[in-house]
């Protein structure tokens, strides 16, 4: 009982000091935000979208971050096998997946005998978008967003279309993993797949 009272007293003491600091922070933040809104007043600002459904649109396309450097808009299974390195935890590819890639056992998920793995778009995303669906113009799921590129890191402040890229896993690769790699093809029976 005495311990719980001591803990509660300490909690109240900390809460009161935190509450005061929080109040000061919110006042200062309001002044700072007003200032930020006043500079470059003609430039559109991002609204606070916390706790809201976010939608963005864009198109699939390649990327040229600097002179003489160009990236295609997609990757394939070849990138997996080329980067495989058992001594590096980031590139330690399971042998079963390597075998499927070497044998080109891609089933219906291949395109021109290549397995699509990832693609990039110019969608405007931010932290917390990992797992967001990527839909085509018909509303069909074509991928799952999971990252952004290094050059687009300032996107929370300003969207720059030439540099802002959303990296998505191709849904065909996700289905391939479910079906061929994980042996969970029965899950596909519960889905409406458009080929």
CSV table of C-alpha atoms in Angstrom, one decimal:
chain,number,residue,atom,x,y,z
A,1,UNK,CA,0.0,0.0,0.0
A,2,UNK,CA,2.8,2.4,1.0
A,3,UNK,CA,4.6,1.6,-2.2
A,4,UNK,CA,1.6,2.3,-4.4
A,5,UNK,CA,1.1,5.7,-2.7
A,6,UNK,CA,4.7,6.6,-3.2
A,7,UNK,CA,4.5,5.6,-6.9
A,8,UNK,CA,1.2,7.6,-7.3
A,9,UNK,CA,2.8,10.7,-5.6
A,10,UNK,CA,5.8,10.5,-7.9
A,11,UNK,CA,3.4,10.1,-10.9
A,12,UNK,CA,1.5,13.2,-9.9
A,13,UNK,CA,4.7,15.2,-9.5
A,14,UNK,CA,5.9,14.2,-12.9
A,15,UNK,CA,2.5,14.6,-14.5
A,16,UNK,CA,2.2,18.2,-13.2
A,17,UNK,CA,5.7,19.1,-14.5
A,18,UNK,CA,5.0,17.4,-17.8
A,19,UNK,CA,1.6,19.0,-18.2
A,20,UNK,CA,3.1,22.4,-17.7
A,21,UNK,CA,5.9,21.7,-20.2
A,22,UNK,CA,3.3,20.3,-22.7
A,23,UNK,CA,1.2,23.4,-22.4
A,24,UNK,CA,4.3,25.6,-23.1
A,25,UNK,CA,5.2,23.4,-26.0
A,26,UNK,CA,1.8,23.7,-27.6
A,27,UNK,CA,1.8,27.5,-27.3
A,28,UNK,CA,5.2,27.7,-28.9
A,29,UNK,CA,4.2,25.3,-31.6
A,30,UNK,CA,1.2,27.4,-32.5
A,31,UNK,CA,3.5,30.5,-32.9
A,32,UNK,CA,6.0,28.5,-34.9
A,33,UNK,CA,3.4,27.0,-37.2
A,34,UNK,CA,1.9,30.5,-37.8
A,35,UNK,CA,5.4,31.7,-38.8
A,36,UNK,CA,5.9,28.7,-41.1
A,37,UNK,CA,2.6,29.4,-42.8
A,38,UNK,CA,3.5,33.1,-43.3
A,39,UNK,CA,6.7,32.5,-45.2
A,40,UNK,CA,6.2,31.5,-48.8
A,41,UNK,CA,2.5,32.1,-48.3
A,42,UNK,CA,1.8,31.3,-52.0
A,43,UNK,CA,3.2,27.8,-51.7
A,44,UNK,CA,0.6,25.1,-50.8
A,45,UNK,CA,1.2,23.5,-47.4
A,46,UNK,CA,0.5,19.9,-46.3
A,47,UNK,CA,-2.5,19.7,-44.0
A,48,UNK,CA,-2.3,17.7,-40.8
A,49,UNK,CA,-3.5,14.3,-42.0
A,50,UNK,CA,-2.8,12.4,-38.7
A,51,UNK,CA,-5.5,9.8,-38.0
A,52,UNK,CA,-7.1,10.2,-41.4
A,53,UNK,CA,-7.4,8.1,-44.5
A,54,UNK,CA,-4.7,9.2,-46.9
A,55,UNK,CA,-5.1,8.8,-50.6
A,56,UNK,CA,-2.5,9.7,-53.2
A,57,UNK,CA,-2.2,9.1,-56.9
A,58,UNK,CA,0.7,8.8,-59.2
A,59,UNK,CA,2.2,6.8,-62.1
A,60,UNK,CA,4.7,4.0,-62.4
A,61,UNK,CA,8.0,5.1,-63.9
A,62,UNK,CA,11.7,5.0,-63.9
A,63,UNK,CA,14.1,7.4,-62.0
A,64,UNK,CA,17.2,9.4,-62.8
A,65,UNK,CA,18.6,10.8,-59.6
A,66,UNK,CA,21.7,12.3,-61.1
A,67,UNK,CA,23.5,12.7,-64.4
A,68,UNK,CA,24.1,9.5,-66.3
A,69,UNK,CA,22.3,7.4,-63.7
A,70,UNK,CA,19.0,5.8,-64.6
A,71,UNK,CA,16.9,3.2,-62.9
A,72,UNK,CA,14.2,1.2,-64.6
A,73,UNK,CA,10.8,1.2,-62.9
A,74,UNK,CA,10.9,-2.5,-61.9
A,75,UNK,CA,13.1,-5.2,-60.5
A,76,UNK,CA,12.9,-8.9,-61.2
A,77,UNK,CA,14.1,-12.2,-59.6
A,78,UNK,CA,17.5,-11.6,-61.1
A,79,UNK,CA,18.1,-8.9,-58.6
A,80,UNK,CA,17.5,-11.4,-55.8
A,81,UNK,CA,19.9,-14.0,-57.1
A,82,UNK,CA,22.6,-11.4,-58.0
A,83,UNK,CA,22.6,-9.8,-54.5
A,84,UNK,CA,22.3,-13.1,-52.6
A,85,UNK,CA,25.0,-13.2,-49.9
A,86,UNK,CA,24.8,-15.8,-47.1
A,87,UNK,CA,27.3,-13.8,-45.0
A,88,UNK,CA,25.1,-10.6,-45.1
A,89,UNK,CA,21.9,-10.9,-43.1
A,90,UNK,CA,20.2,-8.3,-45.3
A,91,UNK,CA,20.9,-10.5,-48.4
A,92,UNK,CA,20.7,-14.0,-47.0
A,93,UNK,CA,18.2,-15.5,-49.4
A,94,UNK,CA,16.6,-18.9,-48.4
A,95,UNK,CA,17.9,-21.8,-50.5
A,96,UNK,CA,14.3,-22.7,-51.5
A,97,UNK,CA,13.7,-19.3,-53.0
A,98,UNK,CA,17.1,-19.3,-54.8
A,99,UNK,CA,16.2,-22.8,-56.3
A,100,UNK,CA,12.8,-21.5,-57.5
A,101,UNK,CA,14.5,-18.5,-59.1
A,102,UNK,CA,17.3,-20.7,-60.7
A,103,UNK,CA,14.7,-23.1,-62.1
A,104,UNK,CA,12.5,-20.2,-63.1
A,105,UNK,CA,9.6,-22.0,-61.5
A,106,UNK,CA,7.4,-18.9,-61.4
A,107,UNK,CA,4.1,-20.4,-62.4
A,108,UNK,CA,1.5,-17.9,-63.6
A,109,UNK,CA,3.3,-15.0,-61.9
A,110,UNK,CA,6.0,-14.6,-64.6
A,111,UNK,CA,6.0,-12.0,-67.3
A,112,UNK,CA,8.2,-12.9,-70.3
A,113,UNK,CA,9.9,-15.6,-68.2
A,114,UNK,CA,10.9,-13.1,-65.6
A,115,UNK,CA,9.4,-12.8,-62.1
A,116,UNK,CA,8.5,-9.1,-61.3
A,117,UNK,CA,9.5,-8.3,-57.7
A,118,UNK,CA,9.2,-4.5,-57.1
A,119,UNK,CA,8.3,-1.4,-58.9
A,120,UNK,CA,8.5,2.4,-58.3
A,121,UNK,CA,5.9,5.1,-58.6
A,122,UNK,CA,5.9,8.9,-58.0
A,123,UNK,CA,3.2,8.6,-55.4
A,124,UNK,CA,3.5,11.0,-52.5
A,125,UNK,CA,4.0,8.8,-49.4
A,126,UNK,CA,5.3,9.4,-45.9
A,127,UNK,CA,6.3,7.4,-42.9
A,128,UNK,CA,3.5,5.0,-41.9
A,129,UNK,CA,2.6,4.2,-45.5
A,130,UNK,CA,4.2,0.8,-45.4
A,131,UNK,CA,1.6,-1.8,-46.2
A,132,UNK,CA,-0.6,0.6,-48.2
A,133,UNK,CA,-2.2,-0.9,-51.2
A,134,UNK,CA,-1.2,0.3,-54.7
A,135,UNK,CA,-4.1,0.2,-57.1
A,136,UNK,CA,-4.2,0.6,-60.9
A,137,UNK,CA,-6.6,2.8,-62.7
A,138,UNK,CA,-9.3,0.1,-62.5
A,139,UNK,CA,-9.0,-0.2,-58.8
A,140,UNK,CA,-7.2,-3.5,-58.9
A,141,UNK,CA,-4.4,-4.2,-56.4
A,142,UNK,CA,-1.1,-4.3,-58.2
A,143,UNK,CA,1.3,-3.8,-55.3
A,144,UNK,CA,2.0,-3.0,-51.7
A,145,UNK,CA,4.0,0.2,-50.8
A,146,UNK,CA,6.8,-0.5,-48.3
A,147,UNK,CA,9.4,2.2,-48.7
A,148,UNK,CA,10.6,5.5,-50.3
A,149,UNK,CA,13.9,6.4,-51.9
A,150,UNK,CA,16.7,8.2,-50.3
A,151,UNK,CA,16.5,11.2,-52.7
A,152,UNK,CA,12.8,11.7,-51.7
A,153,UNK,CA,13.5,11.9,-48.0
A,154,UNK,CA,12.4,15.6,-47.7
A,155,UNK,CA,8.9,14.6,-49.0
A,156,UNK,CA,7.3,15.4,-45.6
A,157,UNK,CA,8.3,19.0,-46.2
A,158,UNK,CA,8.0,19.4,-49.9
A,159,UNK,CA,7.0,17.0,-52.7
A,160,UNK,CA,9.4,17.0,-55.6
A,161,UNK,CA,8.0,14.8,-58.4
A,162,UNK,CA,11.3,14.1,-60.1
A,163,UNK,CA,12.9,12.7,-56.9
A,164,UNK,CA,9.9,11.4,-54.9
A,165,UNK,CA,9.6,7.6,-55.4
A,166,UNK,CA,7.4,5.1,-53.7
A,167,UNK,CA,8.8,1.6,-53.7
A,168,UNK,CA,6.2,-1.2,-53.9
A,169,UNK,CA,6.4,-5.0,-53.9
A,170,UNK,CA,4.7,-6.3,-57.1
A,171,UNK,CA,1.5,-8.2,-56.1
A,172,UNK,CA,2.6,-11.0,-58.5
A,173,UNK,CA,5.7,-11.5,-56.4
A,174,UNK,CA,3.6,-11.6,-53.2
A,175,UNK,CA,1.3,-14.2,-54.7
A,176,UNK,CA,4.3,-16.2,-55.9
A,177,UNK,CA,5.7,-16.2,-52.4
A,178,UNK,CA,2.4,-17.4,-51.0
A,179,UNK,CA,1.8,-20.1,-53.6
A,180,UNK,CA,5.2,-21.4,-54.7
A,181,UNK,CA,7.5,-20.6,-51.8
A,182,UNK,CA,5.3,-20.8,-48.7
A,183,UNK,CA,3.0,-23.6,-50.1
A,184,UNK,CA,-0.1,-21.6,-49.1
A,185,UNK,CA,-1.7,-21.7,-52.5
A,186,UNK,CA,-5.0,-22.6,-50.8
A,187,UNK,CA,-5.2,-19.0,-49.7
A,188,UNK,CA,-5.4,-17.9,-53.3
A,189,UNK,CA,-8.7,-19.8,-53.6
A,190,UNK,CA,-10.2,-17.2,-51.3
A,191,UNK,CA,-9.1,-14.3,-53.6
A,192,UNK,CA,-10.4,-13.0,-56.8
A,193,UNK,CA,-7.3,-12.9,-59.0
A,194,UNK,CA,-7.4,-11.0,-62.3
A,195,UNK,CA,-4.8,-12.3,-64.8
